[in-house]
mmCIF file of C-alpha atoms in Angstrom:
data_model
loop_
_atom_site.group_PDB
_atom_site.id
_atom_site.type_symbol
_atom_site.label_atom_id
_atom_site.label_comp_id
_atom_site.label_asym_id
_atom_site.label_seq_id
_atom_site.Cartn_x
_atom_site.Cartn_y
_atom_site.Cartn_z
ATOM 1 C CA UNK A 369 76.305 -109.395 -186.913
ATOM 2 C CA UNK A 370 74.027 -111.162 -184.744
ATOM 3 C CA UNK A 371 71.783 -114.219 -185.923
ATOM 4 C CA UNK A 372 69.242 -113.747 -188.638
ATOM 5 C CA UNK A 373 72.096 -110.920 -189.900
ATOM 6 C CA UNK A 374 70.612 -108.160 -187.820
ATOM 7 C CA UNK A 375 72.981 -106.155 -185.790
ATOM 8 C CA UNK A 376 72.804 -106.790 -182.156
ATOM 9 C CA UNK A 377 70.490 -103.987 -180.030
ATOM 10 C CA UNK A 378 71.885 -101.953 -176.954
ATOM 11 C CA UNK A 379 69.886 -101.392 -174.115
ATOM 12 C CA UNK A 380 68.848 -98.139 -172.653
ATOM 13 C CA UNK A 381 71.977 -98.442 -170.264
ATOM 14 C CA UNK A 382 74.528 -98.772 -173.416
ATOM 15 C CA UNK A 383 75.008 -103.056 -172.780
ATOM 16 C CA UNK A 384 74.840 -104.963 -175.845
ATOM 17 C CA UNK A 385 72.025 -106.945 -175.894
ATOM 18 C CA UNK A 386 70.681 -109.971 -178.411
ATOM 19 C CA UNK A 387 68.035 -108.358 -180.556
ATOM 20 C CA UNK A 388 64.282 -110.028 -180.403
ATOM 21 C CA UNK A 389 64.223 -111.819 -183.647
ATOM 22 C CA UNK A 390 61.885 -113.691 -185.711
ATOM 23 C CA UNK A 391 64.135 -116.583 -187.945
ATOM 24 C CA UNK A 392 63.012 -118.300 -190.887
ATOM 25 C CA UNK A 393 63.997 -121.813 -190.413
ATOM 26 C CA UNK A 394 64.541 -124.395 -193.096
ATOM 27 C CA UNK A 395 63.535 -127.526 -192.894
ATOM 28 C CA UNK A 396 63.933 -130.225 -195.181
ATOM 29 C CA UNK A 397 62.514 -133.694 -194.906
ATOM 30 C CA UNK A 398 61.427 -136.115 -197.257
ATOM 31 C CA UNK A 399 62.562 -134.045 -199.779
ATOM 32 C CA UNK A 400 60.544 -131.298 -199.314
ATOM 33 C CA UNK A 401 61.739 -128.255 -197.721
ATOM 34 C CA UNK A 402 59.476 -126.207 -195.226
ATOM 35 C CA UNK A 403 60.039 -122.411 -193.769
ATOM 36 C CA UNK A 404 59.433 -122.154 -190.120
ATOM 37 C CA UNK A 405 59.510 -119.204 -187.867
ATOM 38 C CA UNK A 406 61.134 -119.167 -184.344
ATOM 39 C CA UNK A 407 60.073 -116.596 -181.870
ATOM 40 C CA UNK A 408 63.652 -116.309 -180.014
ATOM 41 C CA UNK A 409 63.199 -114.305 -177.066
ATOM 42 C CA UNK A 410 66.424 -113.167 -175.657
ATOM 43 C CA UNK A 411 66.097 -110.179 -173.318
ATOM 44 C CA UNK A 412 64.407 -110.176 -169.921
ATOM 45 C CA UNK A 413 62.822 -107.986 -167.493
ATOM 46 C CA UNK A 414 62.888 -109.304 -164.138
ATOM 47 C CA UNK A 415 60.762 -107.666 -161.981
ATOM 48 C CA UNK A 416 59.990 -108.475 -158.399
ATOM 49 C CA UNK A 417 61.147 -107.920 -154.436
ATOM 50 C CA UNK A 418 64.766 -107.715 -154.275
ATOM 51 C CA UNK A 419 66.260 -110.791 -152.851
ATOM 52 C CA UNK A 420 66.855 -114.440 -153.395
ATOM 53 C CA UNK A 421 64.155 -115.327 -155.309
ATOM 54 C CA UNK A 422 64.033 -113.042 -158.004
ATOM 55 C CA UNK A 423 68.354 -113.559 -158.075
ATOM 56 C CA UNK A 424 67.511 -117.197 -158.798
ATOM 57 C CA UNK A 425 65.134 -116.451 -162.006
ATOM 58 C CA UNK A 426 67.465 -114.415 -163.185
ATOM 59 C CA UNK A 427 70.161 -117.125 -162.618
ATOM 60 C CA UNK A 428 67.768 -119.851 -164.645
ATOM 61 C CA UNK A 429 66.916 -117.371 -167.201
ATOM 62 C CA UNK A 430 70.716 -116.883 -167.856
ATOM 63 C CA UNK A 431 71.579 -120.512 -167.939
ATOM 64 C CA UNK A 432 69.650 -120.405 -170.615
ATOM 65 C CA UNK A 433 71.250 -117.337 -172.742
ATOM 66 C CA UNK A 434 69.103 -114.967 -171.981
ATOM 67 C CA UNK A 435 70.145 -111.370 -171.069
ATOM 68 C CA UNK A 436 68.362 -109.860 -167.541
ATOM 69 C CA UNK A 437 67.655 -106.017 -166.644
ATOM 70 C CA UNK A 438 65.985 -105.373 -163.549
ATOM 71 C CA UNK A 439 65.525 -102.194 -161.926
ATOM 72 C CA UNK A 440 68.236 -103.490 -159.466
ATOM 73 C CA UNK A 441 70.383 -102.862 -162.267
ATOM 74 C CA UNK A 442 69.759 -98.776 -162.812
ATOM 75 C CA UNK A 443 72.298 -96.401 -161.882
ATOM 76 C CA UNK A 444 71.791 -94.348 -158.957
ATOM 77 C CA UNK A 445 70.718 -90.585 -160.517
ATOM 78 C CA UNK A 446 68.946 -91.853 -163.445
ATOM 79 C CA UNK A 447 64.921 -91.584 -162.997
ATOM 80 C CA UNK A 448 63.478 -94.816 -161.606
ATOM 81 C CA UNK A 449 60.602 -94.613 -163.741
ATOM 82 C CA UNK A 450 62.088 -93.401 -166.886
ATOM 83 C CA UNK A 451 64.594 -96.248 -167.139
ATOM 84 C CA UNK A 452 62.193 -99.048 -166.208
ATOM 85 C CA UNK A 453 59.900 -97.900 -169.366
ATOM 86 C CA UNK A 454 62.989 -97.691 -171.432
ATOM 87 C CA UNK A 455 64.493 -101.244 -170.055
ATOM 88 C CA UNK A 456 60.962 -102.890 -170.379
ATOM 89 C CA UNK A 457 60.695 -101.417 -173.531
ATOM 90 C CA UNK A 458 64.403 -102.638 -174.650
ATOM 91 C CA UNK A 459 63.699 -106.210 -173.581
ATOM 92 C CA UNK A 460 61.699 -109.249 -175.142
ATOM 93 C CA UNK A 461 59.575 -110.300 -172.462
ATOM 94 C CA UNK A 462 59.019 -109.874 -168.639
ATOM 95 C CA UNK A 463 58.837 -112.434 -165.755
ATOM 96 C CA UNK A 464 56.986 -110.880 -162.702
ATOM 97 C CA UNK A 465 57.186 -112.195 -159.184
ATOM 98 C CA UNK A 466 54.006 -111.435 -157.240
ATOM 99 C CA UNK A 467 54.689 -111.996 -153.533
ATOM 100 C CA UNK A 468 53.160 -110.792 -150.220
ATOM 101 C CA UNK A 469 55.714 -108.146 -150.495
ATOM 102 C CA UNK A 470 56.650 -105.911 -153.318
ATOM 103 C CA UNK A 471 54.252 -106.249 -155.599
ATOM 104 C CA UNK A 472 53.245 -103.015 -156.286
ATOM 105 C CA UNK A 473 56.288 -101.923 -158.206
ATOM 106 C CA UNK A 474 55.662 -105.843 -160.026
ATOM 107 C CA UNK A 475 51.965 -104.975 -160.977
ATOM 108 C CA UNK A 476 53.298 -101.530 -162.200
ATOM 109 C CA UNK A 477 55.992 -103.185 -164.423
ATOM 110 C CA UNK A 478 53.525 -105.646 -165.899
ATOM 111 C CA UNK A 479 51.411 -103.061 -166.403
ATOM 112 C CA UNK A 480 53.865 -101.377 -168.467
ATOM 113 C CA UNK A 481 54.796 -104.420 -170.517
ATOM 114 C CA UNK A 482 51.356 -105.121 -171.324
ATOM 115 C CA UNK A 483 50.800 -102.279 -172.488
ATOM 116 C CA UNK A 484 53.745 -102.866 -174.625
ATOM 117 C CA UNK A 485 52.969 -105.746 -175.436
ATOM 118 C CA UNK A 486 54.857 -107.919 -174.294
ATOM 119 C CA UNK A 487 55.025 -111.418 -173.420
ATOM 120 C CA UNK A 488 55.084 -112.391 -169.566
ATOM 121 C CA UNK A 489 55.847 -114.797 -167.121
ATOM 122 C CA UNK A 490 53.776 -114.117 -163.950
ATOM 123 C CA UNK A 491 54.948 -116.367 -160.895
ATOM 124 C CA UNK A 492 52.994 -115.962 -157.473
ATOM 125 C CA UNK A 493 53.370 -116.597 -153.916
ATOM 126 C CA UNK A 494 51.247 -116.123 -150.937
ATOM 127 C CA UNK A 495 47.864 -117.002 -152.551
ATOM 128 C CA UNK A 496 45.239 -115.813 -154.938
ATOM 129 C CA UNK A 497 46.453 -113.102 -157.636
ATOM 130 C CA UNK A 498 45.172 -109.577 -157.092
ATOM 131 C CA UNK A 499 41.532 -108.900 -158.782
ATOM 132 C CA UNK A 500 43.185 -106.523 -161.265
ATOM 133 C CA UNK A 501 45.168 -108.937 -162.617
ATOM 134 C CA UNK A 502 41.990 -111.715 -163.808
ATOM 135 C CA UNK A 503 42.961 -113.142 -166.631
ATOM 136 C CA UNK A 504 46.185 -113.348 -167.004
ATOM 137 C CA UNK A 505 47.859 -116.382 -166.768
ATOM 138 C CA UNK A 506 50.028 -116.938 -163.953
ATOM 139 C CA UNK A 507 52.021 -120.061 -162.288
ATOM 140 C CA UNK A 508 50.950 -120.535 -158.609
ATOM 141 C CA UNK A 509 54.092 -121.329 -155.694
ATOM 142 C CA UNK A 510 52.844 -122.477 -152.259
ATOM 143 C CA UNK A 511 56.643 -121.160 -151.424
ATOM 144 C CA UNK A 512 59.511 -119.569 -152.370
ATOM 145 C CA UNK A 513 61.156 -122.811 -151.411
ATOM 146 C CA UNK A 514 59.798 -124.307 -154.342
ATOM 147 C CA UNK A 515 60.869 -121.728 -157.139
ATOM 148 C CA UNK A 516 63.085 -124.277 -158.887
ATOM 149 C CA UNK A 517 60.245 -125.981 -159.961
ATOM 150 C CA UNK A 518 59.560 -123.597 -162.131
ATOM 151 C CA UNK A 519 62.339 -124.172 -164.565
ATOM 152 C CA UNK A 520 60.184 -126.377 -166.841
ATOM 153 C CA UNK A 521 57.590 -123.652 -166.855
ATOM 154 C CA UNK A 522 60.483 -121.289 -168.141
ATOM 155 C CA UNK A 523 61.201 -123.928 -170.908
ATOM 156 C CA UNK A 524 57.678 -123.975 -171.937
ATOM 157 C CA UNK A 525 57.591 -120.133 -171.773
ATOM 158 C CA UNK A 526 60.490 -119.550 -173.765
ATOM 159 C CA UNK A 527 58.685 -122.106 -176.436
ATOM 160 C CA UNK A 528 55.335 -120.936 -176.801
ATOM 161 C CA UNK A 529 55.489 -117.462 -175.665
ATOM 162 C CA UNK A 530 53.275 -114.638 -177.951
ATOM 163 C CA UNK A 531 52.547 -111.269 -177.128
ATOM 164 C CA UNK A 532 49.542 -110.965 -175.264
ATOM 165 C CA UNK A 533 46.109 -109.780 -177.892
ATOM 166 C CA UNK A 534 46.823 -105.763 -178.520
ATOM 167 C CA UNK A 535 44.364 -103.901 -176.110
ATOM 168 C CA UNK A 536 41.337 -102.243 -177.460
#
Protein backbone atom coordinates (compact mmCIF):
# COMPACT_ATOMS: atom_id res chain seq x y z
CA UNK A 1 0.00 0.00 0.00
CA UNK A 2 1.23 3.33 -0.66
CA UNK A 3 0.55 6.44 1.71
CA UNK A 4 -2.97 7.58 2.35
CA UNK A 5 -3.69 3.47 1.82
CA UNK A 6 -4.10 3.79 -1.90
CA UNK A 7 -2.26 1.33 -3.99
CA UNK A 8 0.63 2.73 -5.82
CA UNK A 9 -0.18 3.72 -9.83
CA UNK A 10 1.92 2.31 -12.85
CA UNK A 11 2.78 4.38 -15.56
CA UNK A 12 1.92 3.92 -19.15
CA UNK A 13 5.42 2.13 -19.55
CA UNK A 14 4.51 -0.59 -16.66
CA UNK A 15 7.09 1.39 -13.76
CA UNK A 16 5.56 1.73 -10.51
CA UNK A 17 4.96 5.04 -9.78
CA UNK A 18 3.72 7.06 -6.36
CA UNK A 19 0.08 7.85 -6.95
CA UNK A 20 -0.98 11.82 -6.84
CA UNK A 21 -2.64 11.96 -3.53
CA UNK A 22 -4.54 14.32 -1.51
CA UNK A 23 -3.80 13.40 2.62
CA UNK A 24 -5.81 14.45 5.40
CA UNK A 25 -3.43 15.58 7.96
CA UNK A 26 -4.02 15.79 11.67
CA UNK A 27 -3.02 18.28 13.58
CA UNK A 28 -3.34 18.76 17.09
CA UNK A 29 -2.34 21.78 19.09
CA UNK A 30 -3.59 23.32 22.03
CA UNK A 31 -5.79 20.68 22.38
CA UNK A 32 -7.67 21.03 19.51
CA UNK A 33 -7.20 18.89 16.61
CA UNK A 34 -7.39 20.32 12.94
CA UNK A 35 -7.67 18.27 9.40
CA UNK A 36 -5.38 19.57 6.79
CA UNK A 37 -4.95 18.55 3.24
CA UNK A 38 -1.52 18.10 1.48
CA UNK A 39 -1.34 18.27 -2.24
CA UNK A 40 1.73 15.67 -2.62
CA UNK A 41 2.82 15.76 -6.04
CA UNK A 42 5.01 12.89 -6.87
CA UNK A 43 5.28 12.22 -10.61
CA UNK A 44 6.95 14.46 -13.17
CA UNK A 45 7.00 15.25 -16.72
CA UNK A 46 10.10 16.73 -17.80
CA UNK A 47 9.91 18.17 -20.92
CA UNK A 48 12.54 20.13 -22.75
CA UNK A 49 15.83 19.91 -25.29
CA UNK A 50 17.69 16.88 -24.56
CA UNK A 51 20.85 17.61 -22.76
CA UNK A 52 22.34 18.87 -19.57
CA UNK A 53 19.93 21.05 -18.47
CA UNK A 54 16.87 19.28 -18.52
CA UNK A 55 19.23 16.00 -16.92
CA UNK A 56 19.85 18.38 -14.02
CA UNK A 57 15.94 19.12 -13.24
CA UNK A 58 15.35 15.87 -13.37
CA UNK A 59 18.32 15.20 -10.99
CA UNK A 60 16.79 18.05 -8.38
CA UNK A 61 13.38 16.82 -8.86
CA UNK A 62 14.60 13.29 -7.78
CA UNK A 63 16.56 14.44 -4.82
CA UNK A 64 13.55 15.28 -3.77
CA UNK A 65 11.44 11.84 -4.28
CA UNK A 66 9.88 12.57 -7.08
CA UNK A 67 9.52 10.09 -10.02
CA UNK A 68 10.58 11.67 -13.80
CA UNK A 69 9.22 10.49 -17.38
CA UNK A 70 10.39 12.32 -20.22
CA UNK A 71 9.98 11.46 -23.69
CA UNK A 72 13.75 10.54 -23.52
CA UNK A 73 12.48 7.75 -21.66
CA UNK A 74 9.98 6.01 -24.51
CA UNK A 75 10.92 2.95 -26.14
CA UNK A 76 11.95 3.05 -29.60
CA UNK A 77 8.60 1.58 -31.71
CA UNK A 78 6.08 2.94 -29.44
CA UNK A 79 4.25 6.21 -31.02
CA UNK A 80 5.97 9.41 -29.89
CA UNK A 81 2.83 11.11 -29.50
CA UNK A 82 0.72 8.47 -28.05
CA UNK A 83 3.04 7.83 -25.11
CA UNK A 84 3.74 11.47 -24.27
CA UNK A 85 -0.27 11.95 -23.79
CA UNK A 86 -0.34 8.79 -21.83
CA UNK A 87 3.00 9.75 -19.65
CA UNK A 88 1.69 13.40 -19.20
CA UNK A 89 -1.44 12.06 -18.41
CA UNK A 90 0.14 9.37 -15.81
CA UNK A 91 2.14 12.06 -14.03
CA UNK A 92 1.29 14.87 -11.37
CA UNK A 93 2.66 17.83 -12.83
CA UNK A 94 5.04 19.04 -15.66
CA UNK A 95 8.21 21.24 -15.60
CA UNK A 96 8.86 22.73 -19.14
CA UNK A 97 12.15 24.15 -20.29
CA UNK A 98 11.66 26.85 -22.92
CA UNK A 99 15.00 27.52 -24.61
CA UNK A 100 16.17 29.00 -27.96
CA UNK A 101 16.10 25.47 -29.04
CA UNK A 102 13.51 22.83 -28.69
CA UNK A 103 10.74 24.39 -27.69
CA UNK A 104 8.31 23.37 -29.92
CA UNK A 105 7.95 19.83 -28.71
CA UNK A 106 7.99 21.90 -24.87
CA UNK A 107 5.03 24.23 -25.93
CA UNK A 108 3.29 21.05 -27.35
CA UNK A 109 3.73 19.14 -24.02
CA UNK A 110 2.45 22.05 -21.97
CA UNK A 111 -0.12 22.31 -24.14
CA UNK A 112 -1.15 18.91 -23.43
CA UNK A 113 -0.88 19.20 -19.67
CA UNK A 114 -2.91 22.17 -19.59
CA UNK A 115 -5.30 20.86 -21.12
CA UNK A 116 -5.14 18.21 -18.56
CA UNK A 117 -4.88 20.12 -16.15
CA UNK A 118 -2.13 19.99 -14.74
CA UNK A 119 0.13 21.88 -12.65
CA UNK A 120 3.45 23.32 -14.30
CA UNK A 121 6.71 24.56 -13.83
CA UNK A 122 7.72 26.71 -16.86
CA UNK A 123 11.56 27.69 -16.77
CA UNK A 124 12.94 29.95 -19.71
CA UNK A 125 16.06 30.88 -21.34
CA UNK A 126 16.99 33.13 -24.11
CA UNK A 127 14.46 35.94 -23.39
CA UNK A 128 10.83 36.86 -23.50
CA UNK A 129 8.26 33.78 -23.50
CA UNK A 130 6.48 33.15 -26.79
CA UNK A 131 3.08 35.35 -27.24
CA UNK A 132 1.04 32.13 -27.00
CA UNK A 133 2.09 31.42 -23.85
CA UNK A 134 0.80 35.14 -21.93
CA UNK A 135 -0.18 34.37 -18.87
CA UNK A 136 1.26 31.74 -17.61
CA UNK A 137 3.61 32.00 -15.06
CA UNK A 138 7.05 31.23 -15.80
CA UNK A 139 10.66 31.64 -13.98
CA UNK A 140 13.05 33.70 -16.20
CA UNK A 141 17.16 32.28 -16.55
CA UNK A 142 19.58 34.77 -18.17
CA UNK A 143 21.56 31.19 -18.62
CA UNK A 144 21.61 27.79 -18.43
CA UNK A 145 24.57 28.36 -16.18
CA UNK A 146 22.36 29.49 -13.64
CA UNK A 147 19.70 26.57 -13.52
CA UNK A 148 20.63 25.63 -9.95
CA UNK A 149 19.13 28.56 -8.81
CA UNK A 150 16.13 27.34 -9.41
CA UNK A 151 15.98 24.74 -6.73
CA UNK A 152 14.16 27.06 -4.28
CA UNK A 153 11.65 27.77 -6.99
CA UNK A 154 11.13 23.86 -7.15
CA UNK A 155 10.58 23.93 -3.30
CA UNK A 156 8.05 26.57 -3.59
CA UNK A 157 6.46 24.70 -6.54
CA UNK A 158 6.19 21.52 -4.95
CA UNK A 159 4.40 23.64 -1.91
CA UNK A 160 1.92 25.68 -3.46
CA UNK A 161 1.33 24.05 -6.68
CA UNK A 162 -2.72 23.82 -7.96
CA UNK A 163 -3.95 22.89 -11.15
CA UNK A 164 -4.22 25.66 -13.34
CA UNK A 165 -8.43 27.19 -13.53
CA UNK A 166 -10.28 24.37 -15.91
CA UNK A 167 -10.55 26.04 -19.44
CA UNK A 168 -13.81 27.31 -20.66
Amino acid sequence: MGACGKRPSKTAMGRPLSPKLACATKIEANGMTQTRSESRLRTCFVSGPVGEATAAIAEMLAARGIAILSANAISAGASLSDEILRSIAAVDFIVVLLTDRGSQNAIFELGVARGMNKPALVLTTGGALPSNLHGVIYRSLDSLDRLGDVAVDIERFLRNAKPPPPLN
